[in-house]
Coordinates of C-alpha atoms in Angstrom, one line a residue:
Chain A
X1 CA 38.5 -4.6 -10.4
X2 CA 37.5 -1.9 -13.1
X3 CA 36.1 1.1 -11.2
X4 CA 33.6 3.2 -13.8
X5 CA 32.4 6.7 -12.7
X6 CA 29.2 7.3 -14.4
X7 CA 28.8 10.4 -13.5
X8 CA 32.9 11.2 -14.7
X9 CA 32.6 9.3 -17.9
X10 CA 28.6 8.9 -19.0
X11 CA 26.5 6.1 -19.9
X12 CA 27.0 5.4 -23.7
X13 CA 31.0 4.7 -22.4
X14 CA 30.2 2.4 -19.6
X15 CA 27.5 0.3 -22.2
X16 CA 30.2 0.6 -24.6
X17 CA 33.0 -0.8 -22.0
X18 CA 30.6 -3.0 -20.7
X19 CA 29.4 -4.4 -23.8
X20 CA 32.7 -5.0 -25.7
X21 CA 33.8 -7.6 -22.9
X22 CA 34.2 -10.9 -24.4
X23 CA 33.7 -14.5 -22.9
X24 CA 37.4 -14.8 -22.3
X25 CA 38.2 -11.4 -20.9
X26 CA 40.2 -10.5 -18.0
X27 CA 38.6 -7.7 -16.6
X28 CA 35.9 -9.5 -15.0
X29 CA 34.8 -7.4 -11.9
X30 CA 33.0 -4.0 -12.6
X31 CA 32.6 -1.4 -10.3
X32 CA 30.0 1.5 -11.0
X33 CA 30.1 4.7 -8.8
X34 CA 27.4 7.9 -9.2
X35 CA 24.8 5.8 -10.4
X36 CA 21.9 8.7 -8.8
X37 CA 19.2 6.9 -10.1
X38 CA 20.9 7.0 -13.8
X39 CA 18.5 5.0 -16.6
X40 CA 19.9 1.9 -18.3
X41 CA 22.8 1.0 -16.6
X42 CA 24.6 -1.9 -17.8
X43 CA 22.0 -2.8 -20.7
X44 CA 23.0 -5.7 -23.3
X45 CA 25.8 -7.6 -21.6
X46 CA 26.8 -10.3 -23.1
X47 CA 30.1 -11.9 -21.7
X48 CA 30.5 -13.2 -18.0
X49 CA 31.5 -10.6 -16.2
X50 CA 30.3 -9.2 -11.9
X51 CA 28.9 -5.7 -12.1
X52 CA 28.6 -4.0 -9.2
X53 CA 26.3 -0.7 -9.3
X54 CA 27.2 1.1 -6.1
X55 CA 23.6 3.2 -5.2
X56 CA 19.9 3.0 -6.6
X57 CA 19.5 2.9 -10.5
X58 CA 16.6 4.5 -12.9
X59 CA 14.7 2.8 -15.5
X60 CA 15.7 -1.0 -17.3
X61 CA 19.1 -1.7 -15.4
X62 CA 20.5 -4.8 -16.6
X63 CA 18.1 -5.2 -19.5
X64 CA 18.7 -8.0 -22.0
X65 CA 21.9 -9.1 -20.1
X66 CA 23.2 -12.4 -21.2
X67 CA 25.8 -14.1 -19.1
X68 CA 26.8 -11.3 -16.8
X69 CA 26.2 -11.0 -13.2
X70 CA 25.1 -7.7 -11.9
X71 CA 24.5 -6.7 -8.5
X72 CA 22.3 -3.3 -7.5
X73 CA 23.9 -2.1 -3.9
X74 CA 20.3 0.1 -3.6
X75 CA 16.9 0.0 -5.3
X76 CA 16.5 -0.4 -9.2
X77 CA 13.6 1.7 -11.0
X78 CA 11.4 0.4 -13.5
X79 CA 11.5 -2.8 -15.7
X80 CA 15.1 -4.2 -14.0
X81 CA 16.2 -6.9 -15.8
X82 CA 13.9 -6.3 -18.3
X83 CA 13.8 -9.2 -21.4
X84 CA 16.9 -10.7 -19.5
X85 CA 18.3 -13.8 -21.5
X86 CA 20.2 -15.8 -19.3
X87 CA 23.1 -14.4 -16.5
X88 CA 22.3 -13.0 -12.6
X89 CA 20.5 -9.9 -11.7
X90 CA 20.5 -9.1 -7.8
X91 CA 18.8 -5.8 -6.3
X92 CA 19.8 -5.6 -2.6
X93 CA 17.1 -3.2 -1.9
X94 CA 13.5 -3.0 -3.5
X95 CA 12.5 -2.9 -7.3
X96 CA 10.1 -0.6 -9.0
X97 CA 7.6 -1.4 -11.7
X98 CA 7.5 -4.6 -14.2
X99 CA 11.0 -6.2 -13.0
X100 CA 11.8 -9.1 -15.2
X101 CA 9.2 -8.4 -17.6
X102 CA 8.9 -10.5 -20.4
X103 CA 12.9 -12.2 -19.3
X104 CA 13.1 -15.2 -21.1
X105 CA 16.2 -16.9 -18.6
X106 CA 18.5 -16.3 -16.0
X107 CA 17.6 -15.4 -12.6
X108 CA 16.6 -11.9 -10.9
X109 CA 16.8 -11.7 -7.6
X110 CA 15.1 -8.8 -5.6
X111 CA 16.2 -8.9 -1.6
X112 CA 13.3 -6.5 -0.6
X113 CA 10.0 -5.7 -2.5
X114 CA 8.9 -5.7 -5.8
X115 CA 6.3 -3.5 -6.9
X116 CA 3.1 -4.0 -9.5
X117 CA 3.7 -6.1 -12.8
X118 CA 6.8 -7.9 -11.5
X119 CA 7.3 -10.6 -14.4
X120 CA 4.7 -9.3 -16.8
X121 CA 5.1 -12.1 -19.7
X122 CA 7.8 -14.0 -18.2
X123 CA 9.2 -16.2 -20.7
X124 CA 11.3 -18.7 -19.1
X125 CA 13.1 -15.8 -16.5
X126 CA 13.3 -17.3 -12.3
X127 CA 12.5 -14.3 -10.1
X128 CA 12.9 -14.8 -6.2
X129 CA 11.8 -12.2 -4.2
X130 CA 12.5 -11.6 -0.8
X131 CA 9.7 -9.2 0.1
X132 CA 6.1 -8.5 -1.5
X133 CA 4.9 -8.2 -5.2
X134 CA 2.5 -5.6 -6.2
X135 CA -0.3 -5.9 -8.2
X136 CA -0.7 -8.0 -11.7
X137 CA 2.5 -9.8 -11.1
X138 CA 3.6 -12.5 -13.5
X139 CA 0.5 -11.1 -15.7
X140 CA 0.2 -13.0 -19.2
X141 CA 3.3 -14.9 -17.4
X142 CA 4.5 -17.8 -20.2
X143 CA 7.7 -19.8 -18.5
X144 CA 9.4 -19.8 -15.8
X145 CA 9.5 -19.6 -12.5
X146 CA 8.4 -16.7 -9.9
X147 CA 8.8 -17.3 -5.5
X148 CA 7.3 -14.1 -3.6
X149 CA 8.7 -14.9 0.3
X150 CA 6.3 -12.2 1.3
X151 CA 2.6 -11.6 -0.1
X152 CA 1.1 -10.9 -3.3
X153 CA -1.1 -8.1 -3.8
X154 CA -3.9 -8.2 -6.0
X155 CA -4.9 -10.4 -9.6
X156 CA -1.5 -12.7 -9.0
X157 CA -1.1 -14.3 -12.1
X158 CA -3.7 -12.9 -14.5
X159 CA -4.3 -14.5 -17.7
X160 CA -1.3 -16.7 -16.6
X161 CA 0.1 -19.4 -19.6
X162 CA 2.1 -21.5 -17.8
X163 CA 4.8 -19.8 -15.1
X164 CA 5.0 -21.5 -11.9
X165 CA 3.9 -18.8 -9.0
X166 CA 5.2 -20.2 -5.2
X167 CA 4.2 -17.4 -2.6
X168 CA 4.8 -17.7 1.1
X169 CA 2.6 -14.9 2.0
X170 CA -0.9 -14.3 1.7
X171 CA -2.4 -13.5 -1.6
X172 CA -4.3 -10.2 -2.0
X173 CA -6.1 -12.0 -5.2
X174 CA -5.8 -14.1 -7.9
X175 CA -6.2 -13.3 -11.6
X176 CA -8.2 -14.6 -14.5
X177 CA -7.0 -18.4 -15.0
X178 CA -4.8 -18.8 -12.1
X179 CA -5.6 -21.0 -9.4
X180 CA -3.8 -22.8 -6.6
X181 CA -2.2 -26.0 -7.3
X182 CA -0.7 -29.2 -5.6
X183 CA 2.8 -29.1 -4.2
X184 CA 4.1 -32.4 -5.2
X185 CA 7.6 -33.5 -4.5
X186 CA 9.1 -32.3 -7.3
X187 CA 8.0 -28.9 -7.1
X188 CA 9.9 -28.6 -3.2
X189 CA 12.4 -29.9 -5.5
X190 CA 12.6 -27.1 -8.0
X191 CA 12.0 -24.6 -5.0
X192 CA 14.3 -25.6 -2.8
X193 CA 16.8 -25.1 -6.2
X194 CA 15.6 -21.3 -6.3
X195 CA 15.7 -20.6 -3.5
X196 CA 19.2 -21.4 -2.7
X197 CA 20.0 -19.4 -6.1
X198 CA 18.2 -16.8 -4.3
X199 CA 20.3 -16.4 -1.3
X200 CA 16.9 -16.8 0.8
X201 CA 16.9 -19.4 3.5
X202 CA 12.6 -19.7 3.4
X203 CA 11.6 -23.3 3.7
X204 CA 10.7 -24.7 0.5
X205 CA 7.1 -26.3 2.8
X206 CA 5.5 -22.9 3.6
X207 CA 4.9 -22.0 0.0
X208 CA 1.8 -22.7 -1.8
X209 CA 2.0 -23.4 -5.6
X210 CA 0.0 -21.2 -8.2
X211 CA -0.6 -21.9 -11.9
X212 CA -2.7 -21.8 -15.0
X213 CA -6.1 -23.2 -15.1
X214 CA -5.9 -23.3 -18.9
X215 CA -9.3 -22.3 -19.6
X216 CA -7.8 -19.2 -21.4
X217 CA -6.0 -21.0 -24.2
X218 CA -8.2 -21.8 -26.9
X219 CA -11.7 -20.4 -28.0
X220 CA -14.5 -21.5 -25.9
X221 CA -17.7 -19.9 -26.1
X222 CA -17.6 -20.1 -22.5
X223 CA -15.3 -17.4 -22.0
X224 CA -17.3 -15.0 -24.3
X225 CA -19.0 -11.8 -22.9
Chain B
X1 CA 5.2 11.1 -19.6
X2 CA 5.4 14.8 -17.1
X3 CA 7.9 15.1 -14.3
X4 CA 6.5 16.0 -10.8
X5 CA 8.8 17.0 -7.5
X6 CA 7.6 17.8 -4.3
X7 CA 9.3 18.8 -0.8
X8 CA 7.4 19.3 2.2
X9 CA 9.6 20.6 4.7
X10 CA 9.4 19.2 8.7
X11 CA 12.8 21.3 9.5
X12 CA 12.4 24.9 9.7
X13 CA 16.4 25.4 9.1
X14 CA 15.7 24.4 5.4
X15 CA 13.2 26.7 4.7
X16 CA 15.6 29.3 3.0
X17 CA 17.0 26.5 1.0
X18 CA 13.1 25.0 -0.6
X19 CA 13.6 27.1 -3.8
X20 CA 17.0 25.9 -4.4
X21 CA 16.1 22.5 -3.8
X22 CA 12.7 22.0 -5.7
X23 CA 14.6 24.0 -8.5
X24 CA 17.2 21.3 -8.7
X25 CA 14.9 18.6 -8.0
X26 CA 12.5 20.0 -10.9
X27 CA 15.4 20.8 -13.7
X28 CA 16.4 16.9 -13.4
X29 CA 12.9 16.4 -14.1
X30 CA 13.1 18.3 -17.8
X31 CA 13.4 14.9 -20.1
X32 CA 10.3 13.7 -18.2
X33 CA 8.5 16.8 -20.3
X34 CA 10.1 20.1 -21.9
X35 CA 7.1 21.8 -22.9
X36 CA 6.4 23.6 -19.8
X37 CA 6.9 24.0 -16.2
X38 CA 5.7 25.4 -13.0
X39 CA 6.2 25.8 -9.5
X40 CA 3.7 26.5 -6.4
X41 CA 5.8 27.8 -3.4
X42 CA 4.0 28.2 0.2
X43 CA 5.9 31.2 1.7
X44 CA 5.4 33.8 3.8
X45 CA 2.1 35.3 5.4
X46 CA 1.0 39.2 5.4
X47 CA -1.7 38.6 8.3
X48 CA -5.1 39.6 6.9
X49 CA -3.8 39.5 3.6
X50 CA -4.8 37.0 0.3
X51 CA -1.6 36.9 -2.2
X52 CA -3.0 36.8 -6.2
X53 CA -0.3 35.7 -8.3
X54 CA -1.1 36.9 -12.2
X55 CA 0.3 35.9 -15.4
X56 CA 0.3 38.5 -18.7
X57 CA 2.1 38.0 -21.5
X58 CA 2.6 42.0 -21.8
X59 CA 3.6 42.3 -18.8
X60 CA 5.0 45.9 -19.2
X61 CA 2.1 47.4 -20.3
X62 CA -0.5 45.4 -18.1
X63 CA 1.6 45.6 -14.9
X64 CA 1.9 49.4 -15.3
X65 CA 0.5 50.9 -12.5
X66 CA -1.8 48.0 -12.1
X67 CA -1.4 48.1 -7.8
X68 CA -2.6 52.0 -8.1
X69 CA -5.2 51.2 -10.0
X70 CA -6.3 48.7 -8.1
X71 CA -6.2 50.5 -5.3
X72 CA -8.1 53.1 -6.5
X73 CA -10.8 50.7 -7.4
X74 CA -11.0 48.7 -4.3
X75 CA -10.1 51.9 -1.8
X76 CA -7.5 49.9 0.7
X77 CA -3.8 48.8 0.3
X78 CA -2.9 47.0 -2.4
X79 CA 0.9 46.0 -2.9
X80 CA 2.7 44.4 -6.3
X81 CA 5.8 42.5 -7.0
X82 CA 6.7 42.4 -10.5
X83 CA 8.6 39.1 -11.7
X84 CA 9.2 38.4 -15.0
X85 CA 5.7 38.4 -17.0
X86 CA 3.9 37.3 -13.3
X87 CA 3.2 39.6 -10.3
X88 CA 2.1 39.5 -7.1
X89 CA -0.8 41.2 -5.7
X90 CA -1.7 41.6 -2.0
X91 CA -5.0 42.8 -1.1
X92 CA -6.9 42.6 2.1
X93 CA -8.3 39.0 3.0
X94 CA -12.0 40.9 2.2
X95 CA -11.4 41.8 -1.0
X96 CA -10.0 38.8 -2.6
X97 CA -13.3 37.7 -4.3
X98 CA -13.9 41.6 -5.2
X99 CA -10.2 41.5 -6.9
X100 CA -10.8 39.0 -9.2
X101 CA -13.5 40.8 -10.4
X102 CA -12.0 44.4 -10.8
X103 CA -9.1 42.7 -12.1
X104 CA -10.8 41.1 -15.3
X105 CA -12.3 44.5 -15.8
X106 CA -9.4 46.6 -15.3
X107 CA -7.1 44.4 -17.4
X108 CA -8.6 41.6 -18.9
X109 CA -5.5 40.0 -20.7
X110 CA -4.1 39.5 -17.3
X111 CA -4.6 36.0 -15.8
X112 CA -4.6 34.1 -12.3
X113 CA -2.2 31.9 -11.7
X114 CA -3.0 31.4 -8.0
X115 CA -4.5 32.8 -5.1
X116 CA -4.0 32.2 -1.2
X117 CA -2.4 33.4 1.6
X118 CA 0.8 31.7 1.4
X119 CA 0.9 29.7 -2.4
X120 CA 2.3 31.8 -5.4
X121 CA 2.6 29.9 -8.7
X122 CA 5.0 30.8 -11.4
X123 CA 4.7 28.8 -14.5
X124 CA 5.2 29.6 -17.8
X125 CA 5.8 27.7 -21.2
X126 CA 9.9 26.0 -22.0
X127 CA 12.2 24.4 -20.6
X128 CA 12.2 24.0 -16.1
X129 CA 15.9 25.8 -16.3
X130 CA 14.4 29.1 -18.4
X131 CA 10.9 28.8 -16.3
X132 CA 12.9 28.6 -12.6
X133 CA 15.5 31.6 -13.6
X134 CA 13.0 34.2 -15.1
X135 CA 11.0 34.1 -11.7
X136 CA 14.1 33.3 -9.9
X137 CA 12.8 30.1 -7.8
X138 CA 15.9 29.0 -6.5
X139 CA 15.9 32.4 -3.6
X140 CA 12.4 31.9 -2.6
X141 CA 11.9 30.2 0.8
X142 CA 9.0 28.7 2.0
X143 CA 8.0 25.5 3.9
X144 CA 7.0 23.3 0.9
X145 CA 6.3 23.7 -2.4
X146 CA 5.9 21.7 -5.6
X147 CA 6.6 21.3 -9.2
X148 CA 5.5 20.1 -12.6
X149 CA 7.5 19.7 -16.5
X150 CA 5.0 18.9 -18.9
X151 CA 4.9 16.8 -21.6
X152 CA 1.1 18.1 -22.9
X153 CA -1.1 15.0 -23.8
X154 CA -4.9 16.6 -23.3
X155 CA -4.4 20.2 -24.7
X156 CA -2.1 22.4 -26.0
X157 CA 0.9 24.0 -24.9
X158 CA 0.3 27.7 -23.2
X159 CA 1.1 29.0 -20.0
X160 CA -3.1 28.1 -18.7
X161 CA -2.3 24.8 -19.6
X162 CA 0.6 24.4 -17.9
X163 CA 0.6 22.9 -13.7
X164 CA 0.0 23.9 -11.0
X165 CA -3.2 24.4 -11.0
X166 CA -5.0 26.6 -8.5
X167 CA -8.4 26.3 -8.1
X168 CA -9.0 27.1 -4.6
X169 CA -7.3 29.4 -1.9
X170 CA -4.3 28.2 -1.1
X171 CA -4.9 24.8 -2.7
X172 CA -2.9 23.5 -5.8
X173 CA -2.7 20.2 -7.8
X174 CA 0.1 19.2 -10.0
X175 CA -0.9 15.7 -12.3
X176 CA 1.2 12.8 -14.5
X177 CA -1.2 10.9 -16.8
X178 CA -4.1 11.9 -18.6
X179 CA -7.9 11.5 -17.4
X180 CA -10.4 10.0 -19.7
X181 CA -13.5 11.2 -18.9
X182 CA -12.7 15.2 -17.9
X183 CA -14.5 16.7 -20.6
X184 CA -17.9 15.3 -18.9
X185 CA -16.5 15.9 -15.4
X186 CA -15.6 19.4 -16.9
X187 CA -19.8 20.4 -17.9
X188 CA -20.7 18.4 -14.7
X189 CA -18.5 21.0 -12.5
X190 CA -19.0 24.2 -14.5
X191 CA -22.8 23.3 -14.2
X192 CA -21.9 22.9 -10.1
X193 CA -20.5 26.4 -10.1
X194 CA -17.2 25.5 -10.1
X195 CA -15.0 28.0 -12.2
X196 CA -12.3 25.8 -14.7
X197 CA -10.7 28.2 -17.2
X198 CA -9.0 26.0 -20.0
X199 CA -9.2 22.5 -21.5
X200 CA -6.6 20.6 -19.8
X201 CA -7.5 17.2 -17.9
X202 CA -5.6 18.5 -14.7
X203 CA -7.5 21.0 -14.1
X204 CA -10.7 19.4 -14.2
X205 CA -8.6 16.9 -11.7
X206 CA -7.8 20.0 -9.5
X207 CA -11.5 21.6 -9.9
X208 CA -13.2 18.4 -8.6
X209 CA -10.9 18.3 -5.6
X210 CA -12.2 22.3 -4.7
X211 CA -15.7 21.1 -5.5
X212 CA -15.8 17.9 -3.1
X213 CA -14.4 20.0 -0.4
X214 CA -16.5 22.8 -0.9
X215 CA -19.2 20.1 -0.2
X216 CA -17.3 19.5 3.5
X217 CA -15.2 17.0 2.3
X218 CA -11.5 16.8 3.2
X219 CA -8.6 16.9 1.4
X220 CA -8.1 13.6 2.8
X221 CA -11.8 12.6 1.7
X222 CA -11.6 14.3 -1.7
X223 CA -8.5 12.6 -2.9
X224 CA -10.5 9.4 -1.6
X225 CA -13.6 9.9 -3.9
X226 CA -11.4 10.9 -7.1
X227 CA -10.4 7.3 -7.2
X228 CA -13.9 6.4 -7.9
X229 CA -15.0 9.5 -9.8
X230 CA -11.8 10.2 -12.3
X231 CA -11.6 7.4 -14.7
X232 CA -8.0 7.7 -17.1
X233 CA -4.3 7.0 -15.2
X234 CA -2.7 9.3 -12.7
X235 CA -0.4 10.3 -10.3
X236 CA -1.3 13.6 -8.1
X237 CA 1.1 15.8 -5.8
X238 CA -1.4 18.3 -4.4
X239 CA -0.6 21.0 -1.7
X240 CA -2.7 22.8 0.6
X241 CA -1.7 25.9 2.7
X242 CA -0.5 23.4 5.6
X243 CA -0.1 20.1 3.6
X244 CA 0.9 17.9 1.2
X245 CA -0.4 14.7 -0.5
X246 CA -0.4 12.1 -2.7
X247 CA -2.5 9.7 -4.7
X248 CA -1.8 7.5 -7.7
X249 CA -4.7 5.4 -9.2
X250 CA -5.3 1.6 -8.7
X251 CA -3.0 0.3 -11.9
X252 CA -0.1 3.2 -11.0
X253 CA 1.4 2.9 -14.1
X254 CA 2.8 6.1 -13.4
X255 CA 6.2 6.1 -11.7
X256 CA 6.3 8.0 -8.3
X257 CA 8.9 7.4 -5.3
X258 CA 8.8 8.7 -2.1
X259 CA 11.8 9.3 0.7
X260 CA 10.9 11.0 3.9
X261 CA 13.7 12.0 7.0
X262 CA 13.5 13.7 10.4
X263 CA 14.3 16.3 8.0
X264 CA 11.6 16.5 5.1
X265 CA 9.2 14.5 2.9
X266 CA 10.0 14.7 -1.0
X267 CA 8.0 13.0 -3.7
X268 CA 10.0 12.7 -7.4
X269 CA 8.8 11.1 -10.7
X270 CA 11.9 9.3 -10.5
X271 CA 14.7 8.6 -7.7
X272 CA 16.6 10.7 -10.0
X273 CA 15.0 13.8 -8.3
X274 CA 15.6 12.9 -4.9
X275 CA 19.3 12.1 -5.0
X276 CA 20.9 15.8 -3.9
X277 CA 18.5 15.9 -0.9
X278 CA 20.3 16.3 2.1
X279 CA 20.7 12.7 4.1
X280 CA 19.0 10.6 1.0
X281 CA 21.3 7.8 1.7
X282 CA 19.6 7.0 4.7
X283 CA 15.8 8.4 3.9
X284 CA 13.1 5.7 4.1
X285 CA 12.8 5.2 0.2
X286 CA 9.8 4.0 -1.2
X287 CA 7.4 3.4 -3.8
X288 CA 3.4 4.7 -2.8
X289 CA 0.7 2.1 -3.1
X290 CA -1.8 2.5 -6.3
X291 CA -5.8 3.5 -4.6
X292 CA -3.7 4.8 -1.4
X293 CA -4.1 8.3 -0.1
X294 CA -1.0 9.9 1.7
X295 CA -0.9 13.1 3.4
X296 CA 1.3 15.1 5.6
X297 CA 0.4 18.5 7.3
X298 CA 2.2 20.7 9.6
X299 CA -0.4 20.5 11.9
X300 CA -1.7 16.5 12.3
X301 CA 0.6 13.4 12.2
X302 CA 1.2 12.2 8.9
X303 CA -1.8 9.7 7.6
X304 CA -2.2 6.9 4.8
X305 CA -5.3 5.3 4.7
X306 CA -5.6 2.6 2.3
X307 CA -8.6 2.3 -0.1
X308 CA -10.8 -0.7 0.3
X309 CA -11.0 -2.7 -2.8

């Protein structure tokens, strides 16, 4: 286990030690102590290595990660996980604005809340979320999957392409475009699959499934003012 | 992007320590915005007395037997403090609204900065760290306070356009975002009555607060309305003689977190700012609702009413 101080050694040496690990590297746990909220922590991973960021982190923790598994012990700030790749992002406590925005793979999970914009042009990203969304949540969302096991506040899926949405919850609203859909058995399939990769023991049967009504994708006089 | 802090104290052991800590909270605040900063600290009472904190940026010649001139004018007991380029200004509760006006005669360059019976602002152009050691924040006590680092958007960078803003007794407003439509809001309040000195979006923000609870609204109420009557994005700490609150609009693109103990409630731009508090680690943490209007006073149980759709 590789203990980092951030507060000791700064942040452009733990991305630097971070981001020089290779696929067949031996130091493969990662501890980080004094986080306090500190802004892009353990940004552009690329090998396969467990980071653990002891205490809450600032803005775009984890962003563009590839491969690596990181694990906030406290809440992350703004746009966690942001653009992700492929590789693990876990938030023990609750996530600020636009987590997993525009993530094209791997899988965020956030044990508590999620606040407005959570997957904001999703690209192929799988967020599971204990708690609540906020607001515009998988807004513009493109791929990929997103399970709320609370509720979902208000315009779920706005303008939605074609992410899958399963909430538990209630719904506050739902946005331009997206509308609620059939479970069929392969979707309990692919949630059941989540949710296990989501550490959340929510039964796959009290979701409801949300989607794209494609009315948005091509020009249609229809949708004019 | 603008860094707010705010800490309104429920303990009244940490009173002596509010400078200190808002200071701290403020200065991790700077890369949020370096052009300016400013502080609003609710301190002590004189009873039957109204505090006017003023601004000049020749302060040695303005401040010059200012209180004795005052005095002279008004004919009762006016006392000064001298800090840096502001001073404070204690005249009889009467007289507050006959100070202003002997003031502007007697010297005009000198400007208001706040007035109440327990709010004094300090604010000045540069860095938080310069701003908070020339009025030396960090000793003042008090029972809560807030504070603002600018990054101007809406107008330029002077002292008047830098937060708080003060624009009625004992109330003050700091801001992060930018309104859209204040120069219309701005002719709609001057045309009201309602006195708004500079340019700046924040203050129009602060002046239509006064205005809607000159009308009998409450803070409460007032912070309610501005969702429906200030059009742009923002995020609003504001503090009255008693209370503190806080609003954000209904897409709350602006970051804001919250953590409130037996101890204290603190509001911070970022965690960032809330990490030194005493007993952090196990504060409720959280992020306030867009269109949701939270308030705390020292003399009701804390309230959030939610904003129907």
């Amino acid at each position: 286990m590789q203990t980092f101080d951030l507060e000791a050694q700064g942040l452009r040496n733990l991305n630097a030690a971070l981001q020089s690990q290779t696929k067949d590297t031996n130091q493969t746990a990662w501890e980080i102590v004094n986080a306090k909220g500190s802004h892009a922590i353990a940004v552009g991973l690329d090998a396969p290595i467990e980071v653990t960021v002891k205490g809450s982190t600032g803005y775009y923790c984890g962003g563009m990660n590839k491969q690596a598994t990181i694990r906030v012990k406290g809440s992350a700030g703004p746009g966690v996980a942001e653009n992700m790749m492929s590789g693990t992002v876990i938030i023990d406590g609750d996530a600020s604005q636009y987590a997993g925005a525009t993530a094209n793979g791997g899988t965020l999970v956030i044990k508590g809340n999620a606040s407005s914009r959570c997957g904001i042009s999703m690209k192929g990203v799988d967020i599971i979320v204990h708690g609540n969304v906020g607001h515009m949540s998988a807004f513009m969302g493109q791929s990929g999957n997103m399970v709320v096991c609370g509720d979902a506040g208000d315009a779920l899926g706005d303008s939605i392409y074609e992410a899958r949405l399963f909430v538990r919850g209630t719904v506050k609203s739902l946005g331009a475009d997206c509308i609620e859909k059939e479970m069929r058995p392969e979707h309990i399939e692919i949630l059941t699959d989540l949710l296990e990769r989501g550490e959340s023991d929510a039964k796959p049967e009290e979701f409801k499934r949300y989607g794209s009504a494609r009315k948005l994708y091509n020009f249609d006089i229809d949708n004019a003012y | 992007m603008c860094g707010i802090v705010g800490l309104f104290l429920k303990d009244k052991s940490l009173e002596p320590k509010l400078g200190q800590m808002l200071t701290d909270m403020l200065i991790t605040m700077t890369d949020r915005g370096p052009d300016s900063a400013g502080i609003a600290i609710y301190g002590s009472e004189t009873r039957g007395k109204v505090k006017l904190t003023v601004q000049s940026d020749t302060p040695d010649r303005d401040f010059a037997g200012l209180d004795k001139d005052l005095q002279k004018a008004l004919g009762g007991d006016v006392t000064m403090r001298v800090k840096d380029t502001h001073a404070v200004i204690e005249v009889d509760t009467a007289w507050a609204a006959a100070a202003r006006t002997v003031l502007a005669d007697l010297r005009p360059n000198v400007r208001i900065m706040s007035t109440g019976e327990t709010l004094e602002i300090y604010k000045e152009v540069g860095l938080p760290k310069n701003v908070a050691a020339r009025f030396d924040i960090s000793s003042m006590t008090g029972s809560h306070g807030i504070g603002h680092t600018r990054m101007a958007t809406e107008s330029a960078v002077t002292t008047m356009g830098a937060h708080p803003f003060n624009t009625g007794r004992d109330q003050c407003l700091v801001h992060n975002g930018s309104l859209s439509n204040h120069a219309s809001l701005r002719r709609k309040l001057r045309k009201a009555g309602i006195h708004i000195e500079t340019e700046n979006d924040t203050e129009v923000g602060a002046a239509y607060l006064t205005w809607k609870m000159q009308q009998g609204a409450t803070l409460g109420q007032a912070l309610e309305s501005s969702l429906d009557d200030l059009d742009g994005f923002f995020t609003f700490v504001v503090g009255t003689k008693d209370g503190f609150g806080v609003v954000r609009d209904p897409i709350a693109c602006k970051p804001a977190v919250m953590a409130e103990t037996d101890q204290y409630v603190a509001f911070g731009s970022e965690y960032r700012a809330l990490v030194n508090l005493p007993g952090i680690d196990y504060a409720r943490v959280w992020e306030p609702e867009p269109s949701t209007v939270y308030f705390w006073s020292h003399n009701a149980a804390p309230t959030a009413t939610e904003k129907a759709a």
